[in-house]
Amino acid sequence: MQLNGQCLCGAVHYTVEDAFEYAGYCHCIRCRRRTGSAFNTYAGIKTGKLQLTQGAEHVRHQDESAEGYDAHCALCLSPLFSIVRGREYVHVRIGTLTDTPSRQPDHHIYVAFKAPWHQITDQLPQFAELPPP
């Protein structure tokens, strides 16, 4: 099954397979600053499973390196996804999906860097940085 997603203004649309390998909440400083929130809600899948279906010309890369980059809509500045882990995986911002994924967030990462004003109130596993391999 394919999930649909888009930016706030609707200029960029994408599809992604509903086969996420993992999903969680990231509390690192970069994700907090990127989203303007206490955490980033993401789901990970191999990069080939996401396809831009409209507005590819409006997608801008930020912080590009050999490891990956963050993709935003150049028109409305919506953060869409991040290419990570040596460009092998894409972390989709779940909030940009217009469909509900079958995999739900099931852990918190980089809790050692969480905003001091934010309290995690669920019972999901928490990791100071990344979960063990």
PDB file of N, CA and C in Angstrom, residues 28-116:
ATOM      1  N   CYS A  28      16.585  15.283  19.698  1.00  0.00           N
ATOM      2  CA  CYS A  28      17.884  15.943  19.573  1.00  0.00           C
ATOM      3  C   CYS A  28      17.695  17.442  19.305  1.00  0.00           C
ATOM      4  N   ILE A  29      18.720  18.194  19.574  1.00  0.00           N
ATOM      5  CA  ILE A  29      18.654  19.649  19.414  1.00  0.00           C
ATOM      6  C   ILE A  29      18.362  20.029  17.964  1.00  0.00           C
ATOM      7  N   ARG A  30      18.985  19.340  17.027  1.00  0.00           N
ATOM      8  CA  ARG A  30      18.739  19.664  15.599  1.00  0.00           C
ATOM      9  C   ARG A  30      17.278  19.461  15.227  1.00  0.00           C
ATOM     10  N   CYS A  31      16.700  18.348  15.622  1.00  0.00           N
ATOM     11  CA  CYS A  31      15.292  18.093  15.287  1.00  0.00           C
ATOM     12  C   CYS A  31      14.373  19.113  15.971  1.00  0.00           C
ATOM     13  N   ARG A  32      14.691  19.460  17.199  1.00  0.00           N
ATOM     14  CA  ARG A  32      13.863  20.466  17.885  1.00  0.00           C
ATOM     15  C   ARG A  32      13.933  21.802  17.161  1.00  0.00           C
ATOM     16  N   ARG A  33      15.114  22.199  16.741  1.00  0.00           N
ATOM     17  CA  ARG A  33      15.252  23.479  16.034  1.00  0.00           C
ATOM     18  C   ARG A  33      14.635  23.416  14.643  1.00  0.00           C
ATOM     19  N   ARG A  34      14.776  22.262  13.973  1.00  0.00           N
ATOM     20  CA  ARG A  34      14.225  22.082  12.638  1.00  0.00           C
ATOM     21  C   ARG A  34      12.704  22.187  12.630  1.00  0.00           C
ATOM     22  N   THR A  35      12.081  21.655  13.684  1.00  0.00           N
ATOM     23  CA  THR A  35      10.625  21.607  13.725  1.00  0.00           C
ATOM     24  C   THR A  35      10.002  22.719  14.555  1.00  0.00           C
ATOM     25  N   GLY A  36      10.795  23.363  15.402  1.00  0.00           N
ATOM     26  CA  GLY A  36      10.234  24.364  16.308  1.00  0.00           C
ATOM     27  C   GLY A  36       9.345  23.721  17.359  1.00  0.00           C
ATOM     28  N   SER A  37       9.616  22.471  17.672  1.00  0.00           N
ATOM     29  CA  SER A  37       8.791  21.703  18.591  1.00  0.00           C
ATOM     30  C   SER A  37       9.687  20.941  19.564  1.00  0.00           C
ATOM     31  N   ALA A  38       9.069  20.209  20.473  1.00  0.00           N
ATOM     32  CA  ALA A  38       9.821  19.448  21.467  1.00  0.00           C
ATOM     33  C   ALA A  38      10.504  18.221  20.864  1.00  0.00           C
ATOM     34  N   PHE A  39      10.016  17.771  19.709  1.00  0.00           N
ATOM     35  CA  PHE A  39      10.578  16.575  19.073  1.00  0.00           C
ATOM     36  C   PHE A  39      10.133  16.500  17.625  1.00  0.00           C
ATOM     37  N   ASN A  40      10.781  15.614  16.883  1.00  0.00           N
ATOM     38  CA  ASN A  40      10.423  15.312  15.498  1.00  0.00           C
ATOM     39  C   ASN A  40       9.822  13.910  15.490  1.00  0.00           C
ATOM     40  N   THR A  41       8.666  13.758  14.872  1.00  0.00           N
ATOM     41  CA  THR A  41       8.050  12.448  14.723  1.00  0.00           C
ATOM     42  C   THR A  41       8.404  11.934  13.329  1.00  0.00           C
ATOM     43  N   TYR A  42       9.097  10.809  13.265  1.00  0.00           N
ATOM     44  CA  TYR A  42       9.639  10.322  11.997  1.00  0.00           C
ATOM     45  C   TYR A  42       9.382   8.831  11.831  1.00  0.00           C
ATOM     46  N   ALA A  43       9.463   8.385  10.585  1.00  0.00           N
ATOM     47  CA  ALA A  43       9.401   6.960  10.267  1.00  0.00           C
ATOM     48  C   ALA A  43      10.453   6.690   9.198  1.00  0.00           C
ATOM     49  N   GLY A  44      11.190   5.596   9.345  1.00  0.00           N
ATOM     50  CA  GLY A  44      12.308   5.289   8.458  1.00  0.00           C
ATOM     51  C   GLY A  44      12.034   4.147   7.507  1.00  0.00           C
ATOM     52  N   ILE A  45      12.543   4.327   6.287  1.00  0.00           N
ATOM     53  CA  ILE A  45      12.386   3.333   5.229  1.00  0.00           C
ATOM     54  C   ILE A  45      13.524   3.544   4.222  1.00  0.00           C
ATOM     55  N   LYS A  46      13.849   2.534   3.435  1.00  0.00           N
ATOM     56  CA  LYS A  46      14.886   2.669   2.397  1.00  0.00           C
ATOM     57  C   LYS A  46      14.500   3.788   1.423  1.00  0.00           C
ATOM     58  N   THR A  47      15.500   4.527   0.959  1.00  0.00           N
ATOM     59  CA  THR A  47      15.238   5.714   0.137  1.00  0.00           C
ATOM     60  C   THR A  47      14.451   5.424  -1.130  1.00  0.00           C
ATOM     61  N   GLY A  48      14.619   4.304  -1.744  1.00  0.00           N
ATOM     62  CA  GLY A  48      13.906   3.993  -2.983  1.00  0.00           C
ATOM     63  C   GLY A  48      12.410   3.814  -2.814  1.00  0.00           C
ATOM     64  N   LYS A  49      11.936   3.775  -1.581  1.00  0.00           N
ATOM     65  CA  LYS A  49      10.513   3.546  -1.315  1.00  0.00           C
ATOM     66  C   LYS A  49       9.704   4.841  -1.305  1.00  0.00           C
ATOM     67  N   LEU A  50      10.371   5.997  -1.403  1.00  0.00           N
ATOM     68  CA  LEU A  50       9.694   7.299  -1.458  1.00  0.00           C
ATOM     69  C   LEU A  50       9.851   7.882  -2.851  1.00  0.00           C
ATOM     70  N   GLN A  51       8.763   8.348  -3.413  1.00  0.00           N
ATOM     71  CA  GLN A  51       8.780   8.957  -4.742  1.00  0.00           C
ATOM     72  C   GLN A  51       8.111  10.322  -4.698  1.00  0.00           C
ATOM     73  N   LEU A  52       8.786  11.328  -5.229  1.00  0.00           N
ATOM     74  CA  LEU A  52       8.147  12.630  -5.398  1.00  0.00           C
ATOM     75  C   LEU A  52       7.194  12.521  -6.582  1.00  0.00           C
ATOM     76  N   THR A  53       5.950  12.921  -6.397  1.00  0.00           N
ATOM     77  CA  THR A  53       4.948  12.794  -7.456  1.00  0.00           C
ATOM     78  C   THR A  53       4.520  14.143  -8.018  1.00  0.00           C
ATOM     79  N   GLN A  54       4.854  15.216  -7.329  1.00  0.00           N
ATOM     80  CA  GLN A  54       4.519  16.562  -7.818  1.00  0.00           C
ATOM     81  C   GLN A  54       5.453  17.567  -7.144  1.00  0.00           C
ATOM     82  N   GLY A  55       5.904  18.525  -7.902  1.00  0.00           N
ATOM     83  CA  GLY A  55       6.656  19.643  -7.337  1.00  0.00           C
ATOM     84  C   GLY A  55       8.098  19.362  -6.982  1.00  0.00           C
ATOM     85  N   ALA A  56       8.721  18.395  -7.622  1.00  0.00           N
ATOM     86  CA  ALA A  56      10.127  18.090  -7.315  1.00  0.00           C
ATOM     87  C   ALA A  56      11.010  19.329  -7.470  1.00  0.00           C
ATOM     88  N   GLU A  57      10.622  20.216  -8.376  1.00  0.00           N
ATOM     89  CA  GLU A  57      11.411  21.438  -8.582  1.00  0.00           C
ATOM     90  C   GLU A  57      11.346  22.387  -7.387  1.00  0.00           C
ATOM     91  N   HIS A  58      10.408  22.148  -6.479  1.00  0.00           N
ATOM     92  CA  HIS A  58      10.272  23.003  -5.293  1.00  0.00           C
ATOM     93  C   HIS A  58      10.966  22.423  -4.058  1.00  0.00           C
ATOM     94  N   VAL A  59      11.549  21.240  -4.194  1.00  0.00           N
ATOM     95  CA  VAL A  59      12.227  20.612  -3.058  1.00  0.00           C
ATOM     96  C   VAL A  59      13.641  21.161  -2.947  1.00  0.00           C
ATOM     97  N   ARG A  60      13.981  21.656  -1.784  1.00  0.00           N
ATOM     98  CA  ARG A  60      15.312  22.200  -1.514  1.00  0.00           C
ATOM     99  C   ARG A  60      16.013  21.334  -0.481  1.00  0.00           C
ATOM    100  N   HIS A  61      17.310  21.130  -0.692  1.00  0.00           N
ATOM    101  CA  HIS A  61      18.127  20.351   0.229  1.00  0.00           C
ATOM    102  C   HIS A  61      18.842  21.296   1.182  1.00  0.00           C
ATOM    103  N   GLN A  62      18.857  20.935   2.438  1.00  0.00           N
ATOM    104  CA  GLN A  62      19.548  21.724   3.454  1.00  0.00           C
ATOM    105  C   GLN A  62      20.524  20.814   4.188  1.00  0.00           C
ATOM    106  N   ASP A  63      21.647  21.374   4.602  1.00  0.00           N
ATOM    107  CA  ASP A  63      22.671  20.631   5.343  1.00  0.00           C
ATOM    108  C   ASP A  63      23.120  19.379   4.591  1.00  0.00           C
ATOM    109  N   GLU A  64      23.361  19.508   3.299  1.00  0.00           N
ATOM    110  CA  GLU A  64      23.743  18.362   2.480  1.00  0.00           C
ATOM    111  C   GLU A  64      25.172  17.925   2.795  1.00  0.00           C
ATOM    112  N   SER A  65      25.337  16.600   2.924  1.00  0.00           N
ATOM    113  CA  SER A  65      26.645  15.997   3.165  1.00  0.00           C
ATOM    114  C   SER A  65      26.633  14.595   2.570  1.00  0.00           C
ATOM    115  N   ALA A  66      27.722  13.882   2.766  1.00  0.00           N
ATOM    116  CA  ALA A  66      27.786  12.499   2.288  1.00  0.00           C
ATOM    117  C   ALA A  66      26.774  11.621   3.016  1.00  0.00           C
ATOM    118  N   GLU A  67      26.408  12.007   4.223  1.00  0.00           N
ATOM    119  CA  GLU A  67      25.438  11.238   5.009  1.00  0.00           C
ATOM    120  C   GLU A  67      24.009  11.446   4.539  1.00  0.00           C
ATOM    121  N   GLY A  68      23.694  12.640   4.002  1.00  0.00           N
ATOM    122  CA  GLY A  68      22.326  12.903   3.559  1.00  0.00           C
ATOM    123  C   GLY A  68      22.001  14.377   3.565  1.00  0.00           C
ATOM    124  N   TYR A  69      20.727  14.683   3.743  1.00  0.00           N
ATOM    125  CA  TYR A  69      20.264  16.071   3.751  1.00  0.00           C
ATOM    126  C   TYR A  69      18.830  16.125   4.266  1.00  0.00           C
ATOM    127  N   ASP A  70      18.372  17.334   4.554  1.00  0.00           N
ATOM    128  CA  ASP A  70      16.978  17.582   4.906  1.00  0.00           C
ATOM    129  C   ASP A  70      16.286  18.164   3.686  1.00  0.00           C
ATOM    130  N   ALA A  71      15.068  17.704   3.406  1.00  0.00           N
ATOM    131  CA  ALA A  71      14.308  18.184   2.256  1.00  0.00           C
ATOM    132  C   ALA A  71      13.131  19.031   2.741  1.00  0.00           C
ATOM    133  N   HIS A  72      13.012  20.218   2.150  1.00  0.00           N
ATOM    134  CA  HIS A  72      11.958  21.178   2.491  1.00  0.00           C
ATOM    135  C   HIS A  72      11.282  21.660   1.221  1.00  0.00           C
ATOM    136  N   CYS A  73      10.062  22.122   1.355  1.00  0.00           N
ATOM    137  CA  CYS A  73       9.417  22.826   0.247  1.00  0.00           C
ATOM    138  C   CYS A  73       9.988  24.237   0.222  1.00  0.00           C
ATOM    139  N   ALA A  74      10.473  24.680  -0.917  1.00  0.00           N
ATOM    140  CA  ALA A  74      11.061  26.012  -1.039  1.00  0.00           C
ATOM    141  C   ALA A  74       9.999  27.107  -0.958  1.00  0.00           C
ATOM    142  N   LEU A  75       8.742  26.775  -1.206  1.00  0.00           N
ATOM    143  CA  LEU A  75       7.682  27.781  -1.191  1.00  0.00           C
ATOM    144  C   LEU A  75       7.114  28.028   0.204  1.00  0.00           C
ATOM    145  N   CYS A  76       6.755  26.964   0.919  1.00  0.00           N
ATOM    146  CA  CYS A  76       6.150  27.144   2.248  1.00  0.00           C
ATOM    147  C   CYS A  76       7.095  26.771   3.388  1.00  0.00           C
ATOM    148  N   LEU A  77       8.273  26.255   3.047  1.00  0.00           N
ATOM    149  CA  LEU A  77       9.323  25.875   3.995  1.00  0.00           C
ATOM    150  C   LEU A  77       8.975  24.674   4.869  1.00  0.00           C
ATOM    151  N   SER A  78       7.954  23.916   4.504  1.00  0.00           N
ATOM    152  CA  SER A  78       7.607  22.714   5.266  1.00  0.00           C
ATOM    153  C   SER A  78       8.758  21.716   5.238  1.00  0.00           C
ATOM    154  N   PRO A  79       9.161  21.198   6.384  1.00  0.00           N
ATOM    155  CA  PRO A  79      10.128  20.100   6.396  1.00  0.00           C
ATOM    156  C   PRO A  79       9.405  18.819   5.986  1.00  0.00           C
ATOM    157  N   LEU A  80       9.907  18.129   4.982  1.00  0.00           N
ATOM    158  CA  LEU A  80       9.220  16.959   4.433  1.00  0.00           C
ATOM    159  C   LEU A  80       9.835  15.641   4.882  1.00  0.00           C
ATOM    160  N   PHE A  81      11.137  15.517   4.680  1.00  0.00           N
ATOM    161  CA  PHE A  81      11.833  14.286   5.032  1.00  0.00           C
ATOM    162  C   PHE A  81      13.320  14.572   5.113  1.00  0.00           C
ATOM    163  N   SER A  82      14.050  13.614   5.655  1.00  0.00           N
ATOM    164  CA  SER A  82      15.508  13.692   5.719  1.00  0.00           C
ATOM    165  C   SER A  82      16.079  12.430   5.103  1.00  0.00           C
ATOM    166  N   ILE A  83      17.099  12.593   4.290  1.00  0.00           N
ATOM    167  CA  ILE A  83      17.861  11.465   3.769  1.00  0.00           C
ATOM    168  C   ILE A  83      19.004  11.265   4.759  1.00  0.00           C
ATOM    169  N   VAL A  84      19.135  10.038   5.295  1.00  0.00           N
ATOM    170  CA  VAL A  84      20.053   9.789   6.405  1.00  0.00           C
ATOM    171  C   VAL A  84      20.805   8.472   6.210  1.00  0.00           C
ATOM    172  N   ARG A  85      21.679   8.189   7.177  1.00  0.00           N
ATOM    173  CA  ARG A  85      22.400   6.916   7.239  1.00  0.00           C
ATOM    174  C   ARG A  85      23.111   6.597   5.937  1.00  0.00           C
ATOM    175  N   GLY A  86      23.935   7.552   5.495  1.00  0.00           N
ATOM    176  CA  GLY A  86      24.700   7.356   4.268  1.00  0.00           C
ATOM    177  C   GLY A  86      23.830   7.352   3.033  1.00  0.00           C
ATOM    178  N   ARG A  87      22.714   8.044   3.107  1.00  0.00           N
ATOM    179  CA  ARG A  87      21.739   8.185   2.020  1.00  0.00           C
ATOM    180  C   ARG A  87      21.003   6.888   1.700  1.00  0.00           C
ATOM    181  N   GLU A  88      21.047   5.930   2.611  1.00  0.00           N
ATOM    182  CA  GLU A  88      20.347   4.661   2.394  1.00  0.00           C
ATOM    183  C   GLU A  88      18.905   4.697   2.900  1.00  0.00           C
ATOM    184  N   TYR A  89      18.612   5.587   3.841  1.00  0.00           N
ATOM    185  CA  TYR A  89      17.279   5.652   4.436  1.00  0.00           C
ATOM    186  C   TYR A  89      16.706   7.054   4.327  1.00  0.00           C
ATOM    187  N   VAL A  90      15.384   7.108   4.332  1.00  0.00           N
ATOM    188  CA  VAL A  90      14.674   8.372   4.391  1.00  0.00           C
ATOM    189  C   VAL A  90      13.857   8.363   5.673  1.00  0.00           C
ATOM    190  N   HIS A  91      13.935   9.465   6.407  1.00  0.00           N
ATOM    191  CA  HIS A  91      13.100   9.668   7.588  1.00  0.00           C
ATOM    192  C   HIS A  91      11.979  10.615   7.192  1.00  0.00           C
ATOM    193  N   VAL A  92      10.810  10.053   7.014  1.00  0.00           N
ATOM    194  CA  VAL A  92       9.633  10.830   6.631  1.00  0.00           C
ATOM    195  C   VAL A  92       9.086  11.516   7.873  1.00  0.00           C
ATOM    196  N   ARG A  93       8.777  12.790   7.759  1.00  0.00           N
ATOM    197  CA  ARG A  93       8.104  13.499   8.842  1.00  0.00           C
ATOM    198  C   ARG A  93       6.640  13.044   8.811  1.00  0.00           C
ATOM    199  N   ILE A  94       6.248  12.251   9.789  1.00  0.00           N
ATOM    200  CA  ILE A  94       4.926  11.637   9.782  1.00  0.00           C
ATOM    201  C   ILE A  94       3.817  12.682   9.678  1.00  0.00           C
ATOM    202  N   GLY A  95       4.044  13.869  10.216  1.00  0.00           N
ATOM    203  CA  GLY A  95       3.038  14.925  10.148  1.00  0.00           C
ATOM    204  C   GLY A  95       2.743  15.412   8.746  1.00  0.00           C
ATOM    205  N   THR A  96       3.601  15.081   7.771  1.00  0.00           N
ATOM    206  CA  THR A  96       3.342  15.501   6.389  1.00  0.00           C
ATOM    207  C   THR A  96       2.522  14.459   5.623  1.00  0.00           C
ATOM    208  N   LEU A  97       2.268  13.311   6.235  1.00  0.00           N
ATOM    209  CA  LEU A  97       1.459  12.281   5.576  1.00  0.00           C
ATOM    210  C   LEU A  97      -0.018  12.681   5.614  1.00  0.00           C
ATOM    211  N   THR A  98      -0.711  12.439   4.517  1.00  0.00           N
ATOM    212  CA  THR A  98      -2.164  12.660   4.489  1.00  0.00           C
ATOM    213  C   THR A  98      -2.907  11.359   4.770  1.00  0.00           C
ATOM    214  N   ASP A  99      -2.184  10.247   4.793  1.00  0.00           N
ATOM    215  CA  ASP A  99      -2.736   8.939   5.131  1.00  0.00           C
ATOM    216  C   ASP A  99      -2.108   8.469   6.440  1.00  0.00           C
ATOM    217  N   THR A 100      -2.756   7.522   7.095  1.00  0.00           N
ATOM    218  CA  THR A 100      -2.262   7.002   8.372  1.00  0.00           C
ATOM    219  C   THR A 100      -1.395   5.776   8.127  1.00  0.00           C
ATOM    220  N   PRO A 101      -0.134   5.823   8.574  1.00  0.00           N
ATOM    221  CA  PRO A 101       0.742   4.658   8.379  1.00  0.00           C
ATOM    222  C   PRO A 101       0.364   3.525   9.332  1.00  0.00           C
ATOM    223  N   SER A 102       0.642   2.300   8.920  1.00  0.00           N
ATOM    224  CA  SER A 102       0.348   1.163   9.790  1.00  0.00           C
ATOM    225  C   SER A 102       1.346   1.080  10.950  1.00  0.00           C
ATOM    226  N   ARG A 103       2.561   1.581  10.748  1.00  0.00           N
ATOM    227  CA  ARG A 103       3.561   1.579  11.829  1.00  0.00           C
ATOM    228  C   ARG A 103       3.456   2.897  12.591  1.00  0.00           C
ATOM    229  N   GLN A 104       3.313   2.790  13.887  1.00  0.00           N
ATOM    230  CA  GLN A 104       3.220   3.955  14.762  1.00  0.00           C
ATOM    231  C   GLN A 104       4.544   4.144  15.504  1.00  0.00           C
ATOM    232  N   PRO A 105       4.853   5.364  15.924  1.00  0.00           N
ATOM    233  CA  PRO A 105       6.081   5.583  16.701  1.00  0.00           C
ATOM    234  C   PRO A 105       6.084   4.694  17.948  1.00  0.00           C
ATOM    235  N   ASP A 106       7.243   4.047  18.202  1.00  0.00           N
ATOM    236  CA  ASP A 106       7.305   3.120  19.329  1.00  0.00           C
ATOM    237  C   ASP A 106       8.526   3.315  20.236  1.00  0.00           C
ATOM    238  N   HIS A 107       9.209   4.450  20.097  1.00  0.00           N
ATOM    239  CA  HIS A 107      10.355   4.726  20.963  1.00  0.00           C
ATOM    240  C   HIS A 107      10.718   6.213  20.892  1.00  0.00           C
ATOM    241  N   HIS A 108      11.550   6.641  21.842  1.00  0.00           N
ATOM    242  CA  HIS A 108      12.089   8.005  21.879  1.00  0.00           C
ATOM    243  C   HIS A 108      13.606   7.901  21.804  1.00  0.00           C
ATOM    244  N   ILE A 109      14.239   8.732  20.953  1.00  0.00           N
ATOM    245  CA  ILE A 109      15.700   8.755  20.884  1.00  0.00           C
ATOM    246  C   ILE A 109      16.222  10.142  21.249  1.00  0.00           C
ATOM    247  N   TYR A 110      17.480  10.178  21.610  1.00  0.00           N
ATOM    248  CA  TYR A 110      18.183  11.397  22.036  1.00  0.00           C
ATOM    249  C   TYR A 110      17.460  12.100  23.176  1.00  0.00           C
ATOM    250  N   VAL A 111      16.954  11.290  24.102  1.00  0.00           N
ATOM    251  CA  VAL A 111      16.250  11.819  25.264  1.00  0.00           C
ATOM    252  C   VAL A 111      17.210  12.612  26.159  1.00  0.00           C
ATOM    253  N   ALA A 112      18.492  12.308  26.113  1.00  0.00           N
ATOM    254  CA  ALA A 112      19.472  13.055  26.905  1.00  0.00           C
ATOM    255  C   ALA A 112      19.520  14.527  26.491  1.00  0.00           C
ATOM    256  N   PHE A 113      18.998  14.841  25.320  1.00  0.00           N
ATOM    257  CA  PHE A 113      19.039  16.212  24.802  1.00  0.00           C
ATOM    258  C   PHE A 113      17.650  16.838  24.706  1.00  0.00           C
ATOM    259  N   LYS A 114      16.656  16.212  25.310  1.00  0.00           N
ATOM    260  CA  LYS A 114      15.294  16.724  25.189  1.00  0.00           C
ATOM    261  C   LYS A 114      15.165  18.093  25.832  1.00  0.00           C
ATOM    262  N   ALA A 115      14.152  18.828  25.399  1.00  0.00           N
ATOM    263  CA  ALA A 115      13.879  20.149  25.970  1.00  0.00           C
ATOM    264  C   ALA A 115      13.540  19.986  27.457  1.00  0.00           C
ATOM    265  N   PRO A 116      14.154  20.767  28.328  1.00  0.00           N
ATOM    266  CA  PRO A 116      13.906  20.604  29.762  1.00  0.00           C
ATOM    267  C   PRO A 116      12.456  20.900  30.154  1.00  0.00           C
TER     268      PRO A 116
END
